[in-house]
Amino acid sequence: MDDDLLNDVAKILATQHHEQTVANQRTDELNQALNGVQGDLEKQSRTQVDAQSALDALDAESVADNQLDELDQILGDMEQILTAKPTVSKPVTKFKPLDSVTPANDWTSLVQASNEYADRHELDLSNPYYQMMSTREFSELSTELVNKFQISRLQKVDYVFSSVVGVIMGLVDALLVGRIKTGKDATGLQKTVDQGFDKIVIGAGRFSRQSELRSQKAAAIKGAAGKLTPSQLAQWDQRIKDAGSIDKHRAIKTLEKNFKVSYDAANNASIIGDGIAGMSANNHHLRSLAHDPGILGLITGIVDQLTGKATFIDSTGSIVRATTTNMEKDGVIQGPLPVRIVKATENWFGHILSDVAGSSGAKGRGAGVPGPFYAATQSLNVGSISIKGQDMTVAQTSDWLYKQGLDFRAFAAQSIPVLVGETLIRMYWFAKQHFYYGLSVQQSLPTGKNPDVNRLLLTMTSVFGALDFSDATVRSGFFQNMGEFLLRLNYVNALDLGFRSIQVMRNEAKHSQLTEKIDRDIQQEWDRILIP
């Protein structure tokens, strides 16, 4: 159906709806006036009934002369009131004649008459469909359309808030995270995170060493048939107590010993046969896929332990399977497969802990494990990036960044402003939905399935990314020092920006498909109604 024709029909219906509304209001006003007149009549009727009752109850024989005189006086006053000229005690309500659309014999005249009626009554027909609904009906329809078409309910203030959060994140990153540094030069949040990982590793090493000593003590007691002397028992207890205060170096040594794996090779001297091209002591964690602290490393670590091999990526980007001089414990390669997998998983996790804060032989900060999936960049032998006068591929650049301190600990430090922003946005969303719109707790949860939440997160991380990029650009002398530029970028936010962008684009594609489907359904319904 033609849109202009539909609008004309809507205008005519809107004016008729207005006529009906005004007529209903006039009917209500007349009913109120009629109720007032009826009330006055009932009052007069009650007065007459009371007077008649008084007369009927009067006994003429027992009435004194003075009472008759009073009765004559009352009757005289009533006669005077009844014969007097009536006075208006209430203002008279005058009703204006009702207006209506001028009757017409053709469609064009009817449309014109409807427009003239709308002009006389200042009736807005820019969207005549709304004029046919009450406020409540309009609110209910709006809510239904928002839900059905998944229309965004975000307002300008929401985007302003998410942008402010992005600025806060940028300030936290620039002032507290700053440039990635290695060794003892780490400062700010990077230093704090390094110290946190040191505490975790030391705690794990102490626990592992004490557990080991307790097992040895139990074995010694069992071997001696429970006949250890008090002095010997005291010595065991003292050793266990001393294990609770070992330093970082000894804690890492303990974890390396108790969670030995076949794929651990500090350099090519630990490789049986041909070495791994490009591997050295300060990047062997990056070359070994099993040292990835994510799902990639877990799967590779289990396979490597079950097969007694090690998986590396060499400098050409090729995956190399090799045998190392380090052998896993017998418990890994013996027993049923489920037991072997569990033991391999335990060994993998323990070995990651031993390396996350640097190896036992490292001086200072040490090279920890890379970030999740970061090892995969070693296969990207493409591009050309000039760093300190040397052209490097993407793989070589990522290797250089890792050696400069971009390991899992650095990623953890860079994730702090991102987590702060995520928390603020999700708290804001929940508070507004629950306390402002009055939705339930479940409906207010800021889940990743909500398109509006993803839009706010994308806005936040985009603003943060723009500030981070600008800060790195300025501090690197506008790309004069690419190494400085790359060391100042927040890679966690860059990944988050990419993820949010894909998420929002996917949601927009789904929304477009939904609206197109609804449009087709509406058109089919119109065709069914209008086409015989």
Coordinates of C-alpha atoms in Angstrom, one line a residue:
M1 CA 0.0 0.0 0.0
D2 CA 1.2 3.5 -0.8
D3 CA 2.7 5.3 2.2
D4 CA 0.9 8.6 1.4
L5 CA -2.4 6.9 1.3
L6 CA -1.7 5.2 4.7
N7 CA -0.8 8.6 6.1
D8 CA -4.0 10.2 4.8
V9 CA -6.0 7.4 6.4
A10 CA -4.2 7.9 9.6
K11 CA -4.9 11.6 9.6
I12 CA -8.6 11.0 9.0
L13 CA -8.7 8.5 11.8
A14 CA -6.7 10.8 14.1
T15 CA -9.2 13.6 13.6
Q16 CA -12.1 11.3 14.2
H17 CA -10.4 10.0 17.3
H18 CA -10.1 13.6 18.5
E19 CA -13.8 14.3 17.7
Q20 CA -14.8 11.2 19.7
T21 CA -12.5 12.2 22.6
V22 CA -14.0 15.7 22.8
A23 CA -17.5 14.4 22.5
N24 CA -16.8 12.0 25.4
Q25 CA -15.4 14.8 27.5
R26 CA -18.6 16.9 26.7
T27 CA -20.8 14.0 27.8
D28 CA -18.9 13.8 31.1
E29 CA -19.3 17.5 31.6
L30 CA -23.1 17.3 30.9
N31 CA -23.4 14.3 33.3
Q32 CA -21.7 16.3 36.0
A33 CA -24.0 19.3 35.5
L34 CA -27.0 17.0 35.4
N35 CA -25.9 15.4 38.7
G36 CA -25.7 18.9 40.2
V37 CA -29.3 19.7 39.1
Q38 CA -30.5 16.4 40.3
G39 CA -28.9 17.0 43.7
D40 CA -30.6 20.3 44.1
L41 CA -34.0 18.8 43.1
E42 CA -33.5 16.0 45.6
K43 CA -32.7 18.6 48.3
Q44 CA -35.9 20.5 47.6
S45 CA -37.9 17.3 47.6
R46 CA -36.5 16.4 50.9
T47 CA -37.4 19.8 52.3
Q48 CA -41.0 19.5 51.1
V49 CA -41.3 16.0 52.6
D50 CA -39.9 17.2 55.9
A51 CA -42.4 20.1 56.0
Q52 CA -45.3 17.8 55.1
S53 CA -44.3 15.4 57.8
A54 CA -44.2 18.2 60.3
L55 CA -47.8 19.3 59.3
D56 CA -49.1 15.8 59.4
A57 CA -47.7 15.3 62.9
L58 CA -49.3 18.5 64.2
D59 CA -52.2 17.9 66.5
A60 CA -54.5 20.9 66.3
E61 CA -56.3 20.3 69.6
S62 CA -53.1 20.3 71.6
V63 CA -51.5 23.3 69.9
A64 CA -51.4 26.5 71.9
D65 CA -52.3 29.9 70.4
N66 CA -48.8 31.1 70.5
Q67 CA -47.6 27.9 68.5
L68 CA -50.3 28.6 65.9
D69 CA -48.9 32.1 65.6
E70 CA -45.5 30.7 65.0
L71 CA -46.8 28.3 62.4
D72 CA -48.5 31.1 60.6
Q73 CA -45.3 33.0 60.6
I74 CA -43.4 30.0 59.1
L75 CA -46.0 29.5 56.4
G76 CA -45.8 33.2 55.6
D77 CA -42.0 33.1 55.2
M78 CA -42.3 30.0 53.0
E79 CA -44.9 31.8 50.8
Q80 CA -42.6 34.8 50.5
I81 CA -39.7 32.6 49.5
L82 CA -41.8 30.7 46.9
T83 CA -43.2 33.9 45.4
A84 CA -40.0 35.9 45.4
K85 CA -37.9 36.4 42.2
P86 CA -35.4 33.5 41.9
T87 CA -31.7 34.4 42.3
V88 CA -28.7 32.6 40.8
S89 CA -26.7 30.9 43.6
K90 CA -24.3 29.2 41.2
P91 CA -22.7 30.4 38.0
V92 CA -24.4 29.1 34.9
T93 CA -22.2 26.8 32.8
K94 CA -22.4 27.6 29.1
F95 CA -21.1 24.9 26.7
K96 CA -19.7 25.8 23.4
P97 CA -21.0 24.0 20.3
L98 CA -19.0 21.0 19.4
D99 CA -16.8 21.3 16.3
S100 CA -16.7 18.5 13.7
V101 CA -15.1 17.6 10.4
T102 CA -17.0 19.2 7.5
P103 CA -18.8 16.5 5.6
A104 CA -17.3 15.8 2.2
N105 CA -18.4 13.8 -0.9
D106 CA -14.9 12.8 -2.1
W107 CA -11.6 11.6 -0.6
T108 CA -9.6 14.7 -1.3
S109 CA -12.2 17.0 0.3
L110 CA -12.3 14.6 3.3
V111 CA -8.6 14.8 3.8
Q112 CA -8.6 18.6 3.4
A113 CA -11.4 18.9 5.9
S114 CA -9.5 16.7 8.4
N115 CA -6.4 18.9 8.0
E116 CA -8.5 22.1 8.6
Y117 CA -10.1 20.5 11.7
A118 CA -6.6 19.7 12.9
D119 CA -5.4 23.3 12.3
R120 CA -8.4 24.7 14.2
H121 CA -7.7 22.5 17.2
E122 CA -3.8 22.7 17.0
L123 CA -3.7 18.9 16.5
D124 CA -0.3 17.7 15.4
L125 CA -0.6 15.4 12.5
S126 CA 3.1 15.1 11.7
N127 CA 2.8 11.5 13.1
P128 CA -1.0 10.9 13.1
Y129 CA -0.6 7.3 14.4
Y130 CA 0.4 8.6 17.8
Q131 CA -2.7 10.9 18.1
M132 CA -4.9 7.8 18.1
M133 CA -3.3 6.4 21.3
S134 CA -3.4 7.4 24.9
T135 CA -0.2 8.0 26.9
R136 CA -0.4 4.5 28.4
E137 CA -1.1 2.9 25.0
F138 CA 1.8 4.8 23.5
S139 CA 4.1 3.8 26.3
E140 CA 3.1 0.1 26.0
L141 CA 3.5 0.2 22.2
S142 CA 6.9 1.8 22.5
T143 CA 8.1 -0.8 25.0
E144 CA 6.8 -3.6 22.7
L145 CA 8.5 -2.1 19.6
V146 CA 11.8 -1.6 21.5
N147 CA 11.7 -5.3 22.7
K148 CA 10.6 -6.7 19.3
F149 CA 12.9 -4.7 17.1
Q150 CA 15.7 -4.7 19.8
I151 CA 16.0 -0.9 19.5
S152 CA 18.8 0.6 21.5
R153 CA 17.7 2.4 24.6
L154 CA 21.0 4.2 25.1
Q155 CA 21.0 7.9 25.6
K156 CA 23.6 10.6 25.1
V157 CA 24.4 10.5 28.8
D158 CA 25.3 6.8 28.5
Y159 CA 27.8 7.4 25.8
V160 CA 29.2 10.4 27.7
F161 CA 29.7 8.2 30.8
S162 CA 31.5 5.4 28.8
S163 CA 33.7 8.0 27.2
V164 CA 34.6 9.4 30.6
V165 CA 35.5 5.9 31.8
G166 CA 37.7 5.5 28.7
V167 CA 39.5 8.7 29.7
I168 CA 40.0 7.4 33.2
M169 CA 41.4 4.2 31.8
G170 CA 43.8 6.1 29.6
L171 CA 45.1 8.2 32.6
V172 CA 45.6 5.0 34.7
D173 CA 47.5 3.4 31.9
A174 CA 49.7 6.4 31.1
L175 CA 50.4 7.3 34.7
L176 CA 50.5 4.0 36.5
V177 CA 51.3 1.4 33.9
G178 CA 53.4 3.4 31.4
R179 CA 56.2 1.8 29.4
I180 CA 57.0 -1.9 29.5
K181 CA 60.4 -2.4 31.2
T182 CA 62.6 -5.3 32.0
G183 CA 64.9 -6.3 34.9
K184 CA 64.7 -4.1 38.0
D185 CA 63.7 -1.1 36.0
A186 CA 60.0 -2.0 36.2
T187 CA 57.9 0.7 37.8
G188 CA 54.3 1.5 38.7
L189 CA 51.7 -1.2 38.3
Q190 CA 54.2 -3.4 36.4
K191 CA 56.4 -3.6 39.4
T192 CA 53.5 -4.2 41.7
V193 CA 52.2 -7.0 39.5
D194 CA 55.8 -8.5 39.4
Q195 CA 55.9 -8.5 43.2
G196 CA 52.5 -10.1 43.3
F197 CA 53.6 -13.0 41.0
D198 CA 56.8 -13.3 43.1
K199 CA 54.6 -13.9 46.2
I200 CA 52.5 -16.4 44.4
V201 CA 55.5 -18.4 43.2
I202 CA 57.2 -18.2 46.6
G203 CA 54.0 -19.4 48.3
A204 CA 53.6 -22.3 45.9
G205 CA 57.2 -23.3 46.2
R206 CA 57.1 -23.2 50.0
F207 CA 53.9 -25.3 50.0
S208 CA 55.3 -27.8 47.5
R209 CA 58.6 -28.1 49.5
Q210 CA 56.7 -28.6 52.8
S211 CA 54.4 -31.2 51.3
E212 CA 57.5 -33.0 49.9
L213 CA 59.2 -33.0 53.4
R214 CA 56.0 -34.2 55.1
S215 CA 55.8 -37.1 52.7
Q216 CA 59.5 -37.9 53.3
K217 CA 58.9 -37.7 57.1
A218 CA 56.0 -40.1 56.9
A219 CA 58.1 -42.5 54.8
A220 CA 60.9 -42.2 57.3
I221 CA 58.6 -43.0 60.2
K222 CA 57.1 -45.9 58.3
G223 CA 60.6 -47.2 57.4
A224 CA 61.7 -47.0 60.9
A225 CA 58.6 -48.8 62.2
G226 CA 57.7 -45.7 64.2
K227 CA 60.9 -45.8 66.2
L228 CA 62.4 -42.4 65.2
T229 CA 63.9 -40.6 68.2
P230 CA 62.5 -37.3 69.4
S231 CA 65.6 -35.6 68.1
Q232 CA 65.1 -37.1 64.7
L233 CA 61.4 -36.0 64.7
A234 CA 62.5 -32.6 65.8
Q235 CA 64.9 -32.3 62.9
W236 CA 62.2 -33.2 60.4
D237 CA 59.8 -30.6 62.0
Q238 CA 62.6 -28.0 61.8
R239 CA 63.2 -28.8 58.1
I240 CA 59.5 -28.4 57.4
K241 CA 59.4 -25.1 59.3
D242 CA 62.5 -23.8 57.5
A243 CA 60.9 -24.7 54.1
G244 CA 58.2 -22.2 54.9
S245 CA 60.7 -19.3 54.6
I246 CA 62.6 -20.2 51.5
D247 CA 63.3 -17.4 49.0
K248 CA 62.2 -16.9 45.4
H249 CA 65.2 -18.7 43.9
R250 CA 64.8 -21.8 46.1
A251 CA 61.0 -21.8 45.6
I252 CA 61.4 -21.8 41.8
K253 CA 64.0 -24.6 42.1
T254 CA 61.5 -26.6 44.1
L255 CA 58.8 -26.2 41.6
E256 CA 61.1 -27.1 38.7
K257 CA 62.2 -30.2 40.5
N258 CA 58.7 -31.4 41.6
F259 CA 57.0 -30.5 38.2
K260 CA 59.7 -31.6 35.8
V261 CA 58.4 -31.9 32.2
S262 CA 59.9 -33.3 29.0
Y263 CA 59.4 -30.2 26.9
D264 CA 61.6 -27.9 29.1
A265 CA 64.8 -26.8 27.3
A266 CA 66.7 -23.8 28.5
N267 CA 68.6 -23.6 25.2
N268 CA 69.7 -25.8 22.3
A269 CA 72.1 -27.7 24.5
S270 CA 69.1 -29.4 25.9
I271 CA 67.9 -30.5 22.5
I272 CA 68.8 -34.0 21.3
G273 CA 69.8 -33.7 17.6
D274 CA 69.4 -30.6 15.6
G275 CA 68.7 -27.5 17.6
I276 CA 65.8 -25.0 17.3
A277 CA 66.7 -22.1 15.1
G278 CA 66.5 -18.8 16.9
M279 CA 66.1 -20.3 20.4
S280 CA 68.2 -18.9 23.3
A281 CA 68.1 -18.8 27.1
N282 CA 66.1 -15.6 27.2
N283 CA 63.4 -16.7 24.7
H284 CA 63.0 -20.4 25.1
H285 CA 59.7 -19.9 26.9
L286 CA 58.4 -18.1 23.9
R287 CA 59.6 -20.7 21.4
S288 CA 58.1 -23.6 23.4
L289 CA 54.3 -23.8 22.7
A290 CA 53.8 -25.7 26.0
H291 CA 54.8 -22.7 27.9
D292 CA 51.8 -20.8 26.7
P293 CA 49.7 -20.1 29.9
G294 CA 46.4 -20.6 28.1
I295 CA 44.5 -23.5 26.5
L296 CA 47.1 -23.7 23.7
G297 CA 49.9 -24.4 26.2
L298 CA 47.7 -26.9 28.2
I299 CA 46.9 -29.0 25.2
T300 CA 50.4 -28.9 23.8
G301 CA 51.9 -29.6 27.3
I302 CA 49.8 -32.7 27.8
V303 CA 50.6 -34.0 24.3
D304 CA 54.3 -33.4 24.8
Q305 CA 54.4 -35.2 28.1
L306 CA 52.4 -38.2 26.8
T307 CA 54.7 -38.5 23.8
G308 CA 58.0 -37.6 25.5
K309 CA 58.5 -34.8 22.9
A310 CA 58.7 -31.0 22.9
T311 CA 56.9 -28.6 20.4
F312 CA 58.7 -25.5 19.3
I313 CA 58.4 -22.7 16.7
D314 CA 61.7 -21.9 15.2
S315 CA 62.8 -18.6 13.6
T316 CA 61.4 -19.6 10.2
G317 CA 57.9 -19.9 11.7
S318 CA 57.9 -23.7 11.4
I319 CA 56.6 -26.0 14.1
V320 CA 59.3 -28.4 15.2
R321 CA 58.9 -31.5 17.3
A322 CA 62.1 -32.5 19.2
T323 CA 63.3 -34.6 22.1
T324 CA 65.0 -32.9 25.0
T325 CA 67.4 -34.2 27.7
N326 CA 64.8 -33.5 30.3
M327 CA 62.5 -36.4 31.0
E328 CA 59.2 -36.3 32.8
K329 CA 58.6 -38.4 35.9
D330 CA 57.6 -42.0 35.5
G331 CA 54.1 -41.2 36.7
V332 CA 53.4 -39.3 33.6
I333 CA 54.1 -42.0 31.1
Q334 CA 52.7 -44.9 33.1
G335 CA 49.2 -46.0 34.1
P336 CA 45.8 -45.6 32.4
L337 CA 45.4 -42.8 30.0
P338 CA 43.0 -40.7 32.3
V339 CA 45.6 -40.9 35.1
R340 CA 48.4 -39.9 32.7
I341 CA 46.3 -36.9 31.5
V342 CA 45.6 -35.7 35.1
K343 CA 49.2 -36.0 36.0
A344 CA 50.3 -34.2 32.9
T345 CA 47.9 -31.4 33.6
E346 CA 49.2 -31.1 37.2
N347 CA 52.8 -31.1 35.9
W348 CA 52.0 -28.4 33.3
F349 CA 50.3 -26.1 35.8
G350 CA 53.2 -26.5 38.3
H351 CA 55.8 -25.9 35.7
I352 CA 54.0 -22.8 34.5
L353 CA 54.2 -21.5 38.1
S354 CA 57.9 -22.2 38.2
D355 CA 58.4 -20.1 35.1
V356 CA 55.9 -17.3 35.4
A357 CA 58.2 -15.2 37.5
G358 CA 61.4 -16.2 35.6
S359 CA 63.6 -19.2 35.8
S360 CA 65.7 -20.2 38.8
G361 CA 68.9 -19.2 37.1
A362 CA 67.6 -15.8 36.0
K363 CA 69.1 -12.6 37.5
G364 CA 66.7 -9.8 38.4
R365 CA 63.2 -10.0 36.9
G366 CA 63.9 -12.8 34.5
A367 CA 61.9 -13.7 31.4
G368 CA 58.6 -15.2 32.4
V369 CA 56.1 -17.1 30.3
P370 CA 54.5 -15.3 27.3
G371 CA 50.9 -14.1 27.2
P372 CA 48.2 -16.5 26.0
F373 CA 48.6 -17.3 22.3
Y374 CA 51.6 -14.8 22.1
A375 CA 53.9 -17.7 20.9
A376 CA 51.8 -18.0 17.7
T377 CA 53.2 -14.6 16.6
Q378 CA 56.5 -16.4 15.9
S379 CA 55.0 -17.9 12.8
L380 CA 54.3 -14.4 11.3
N381 CA 57.4 -13.8 9.3
V382 CA 55.9 -10.9 7.4
G383 CA 56.1 -7.2 7.4
S384 CA 59.0 -4.8 8.0
I385 CA 59.3 -2.8 11.2
S386 CA 62.3 -0.6 11.8
I387 CA 63.6 -0.8 15.4
K388 CA 66.9 0.8 16.3
G389 CA 68.0 0.8 12.7
Q390 CA 67.1 -2.9 12.1
D391 CA 64.2 -4.0 9.9
M392 CA 62.2 -6.8 11.7
T393 CA 59.3 -9.0 10.7
V394 CA 56.3 -9.3 13.0
A395 CA 57.8 -12.5 14.5
Q396 CA 61.1 -10.8 15.1
T397 CA 59.4 -7.8 16.6
S398 CA 57.3 -9.9 19.0
D399 CA 60.5 -11.7 20.0
W400 CA 62.2 -8.4 20.7
L401 CA 59.2 -7.2 22.7
Y402 CA 59.2 -10.4 24.8
K403 CA 62.9 -9.9 25.6
Q404 CA 62.1 -6.3 26.6
G405 CA 59.7 -7.5 29.3
L406 CA 56.4 -8.1 27.4
D407 CA 55.6 -11.4 29.2
F408 CA 52.5 -12.6 31.0
R409 CA 53.2 -10.4 34.0
A410 CA 53.3 -7.3 31.7
F411 CA 50.0 -8.4 30.1
A412 CA 48.5 -8.7 33.6
A413 CA 49.6 -5.2 34.5
Q414 CA 48.2 -3.8 31.2
S415 CA 44.9 -5.6 31.9
I416 CA 44.3 -3.6 35.2
P417 CA 42.9 -0.4 33.5
V418 CA 40.9 -2.6 31.2
L419 CA 39.3 -4.4 34.1
V420 CA 38.7 -1.1 35.9
G421 CA 36.8 0.2 32.9
E422 CA 34.8 -3.0 32.4
T423 CA 33.8 -3.0 36.0
L424 CA 32.6 0.6 36.0
I425 CA 30.6 0.2 32.8
R426 CA 28.9 -3.0 34.0
M427 CA 28.1 -1.5 37.5
Y428 CA 26.7 1.6 35.8
W429 CA 24.5 -0.5 33.5
F430 CA 23.2 -2.6 36.3
A431 CA 22.4 0.4 38.5
K432 CA 20.6 2.2 35.8
Q433 CA 18.5 -0.8 34.7
H434 CA 17.6 -1.9 38.2
F435 CA 17.2 1.4 40.1
Y436 CA 16.2 3.8 37.2
Y437 CA 14.1 1.6 35.0
G438 CA 12.9 -0.7 37.8
L439 CA 13.9 -3.9 36.1
S440 CA 14.6 -7.1 38.1
V441 CA 18.1 -8.1 39.1
Q442 CA 18.2 -10.8 36.4
Q443 CA 17.0 -8.4 33.7
S444 CA 19.6 -5.9 34.8
L445 CA 22.6 -8.2 34.6
P446 CA 25.2 -6.7 32.1
T447 CA 25.7 -9.9 30.1
G448 CA 27.7 -10.1 26.9
K449 CA 24.4 -10.9 25.0
N450 CA 23.1 -7.4 25.5
P451 CA 23.9 -5.2 22.5
D452 CA 23.7 -2.0 24.4
V453 CA 26.2 -3.2 27.0
N454 CA 28.6 -4.1 24.1
R455 CA 28.1 -0.7 22.5
L456 CA 29.1 1.0 25.8
L457 CA 32.1 -1.3 26.2
L458 CA 33.2 -0.5 22.6
T459 CA 32.9 3.2 23.2
M460 CA 34.9 2.9 26.4
T461 CA 37.7 0.8 24.9
S462 CA 37.8 3.0 21.7
V463 CA 38.3 6.2 23.7
F464 CA 41.0 4.4 25.8
G465 CA 42.6 3.1 22.6
A466 CA 42.7 6.5 21.1
L467 CA 44.3 8.1 24.2
D468 CA 46.8 5.2 24.5
F469 CA 47.8 5.5 20.8
S470 CA 48.2 9.2 21.1
D471 CA 50.3 8.9 24.2
A472 CA 52.6 6.3 22.6
T473 CA 52.8 8.4 19.4
V474 CA 53.9 11.6 21.3
R475 CA 56.4 9.9 23.6
S476 CA 58.0 8.1 20.6
G477 CA 58.6 11.3 18.8
F478 CA 55.8 10.7 16.4
F479 CA 57.1 7.2 15.3
Q480 CA 60.7 8.3 15.2
N481 CA 61.4 5.6 17.9
M482 CA 59.2 2.6 17.0
G483 CA 60.6 0.6 19.8
E484 CA 59.4 3.2 22.3
F485 CA 56.1 3.4 20.5
L486 CA 55.6 -0.4 20.7
L487 CA 56.6 -0.6 24.4
R488 CA 54.1 2.0 25.4
L489 CA 51.0 0.5 23.6
N490 CA 48.5 -1.3 25.8
Y491 CA 48.1 -4.7 24.0
V492 CA 45.4 -6.0 26.2
N493 CA 43.2 -3.0 25.3
A494 CA 44.1 -3.5 21.6
L495 CA 42.8 -7.1 21.8
D496 CA 39.7 -6.0 23.7
L497 CA 39.0 -3.3 21.1
G498 CA 39.2 -5.9 18.3
F499 CA 37.0 -8.3 20.3
R500 CA 34.4 -5.6 21.1
S501 CA 34.4 -4.4 17.5
I502 CA 33.7 -7.9 16.2
Q503 CA 31.0 -8.4 18.8
V504 CA 29.2 -5.2 18.0
M505 CA 29.4 -5.8 14.2
R506 CA 28.0 -9.3 14.8
N507 CA 25.1 -7.9 16.9
E508 CA 24.4 -5.3 14.2
A509 CA 24.3 -8.0 11.5
K510 CA 21.9 -10.0 13.6
H511 CA 19.7 -7.0 14.3
S512 CA 19.6 -6.2 10.6
Q513 CA 18.5 -9.7 9.8
L514 CA 15.8 -9.5 12.5
T515 CA 14.3 -6.2 11.3
E516 CA 14.3 -7.5 7.7
K517 CA 12.4 -10.6 8.8
I518 CA 9.9 -8.5 10.8
D519 CA 9.4 -6.2 7.7
R520 CA 8.7 -9.2 5.6
D521 CA 6.2 -10.6 8.1
I522 CA 4.4 -7.2 8.2
Q523 CA 4.3 -6.9 4.4
Q524 CA 2.9 -10.5 4.2
E525 CA 0.2 -9.5 6.7
W526 CA -0.7 -6.4 4.7
D527 CA -0.9 -8.4 1.5
R528 CA -3.2 -10.9 3.2
I529 CA -5.5 -8.1 4.5
L530 CA -5.6 -5.8 1.4
I531 CA -5.3 -8.2 -1.5
P532 CA -8.4 -10.4 -1.9

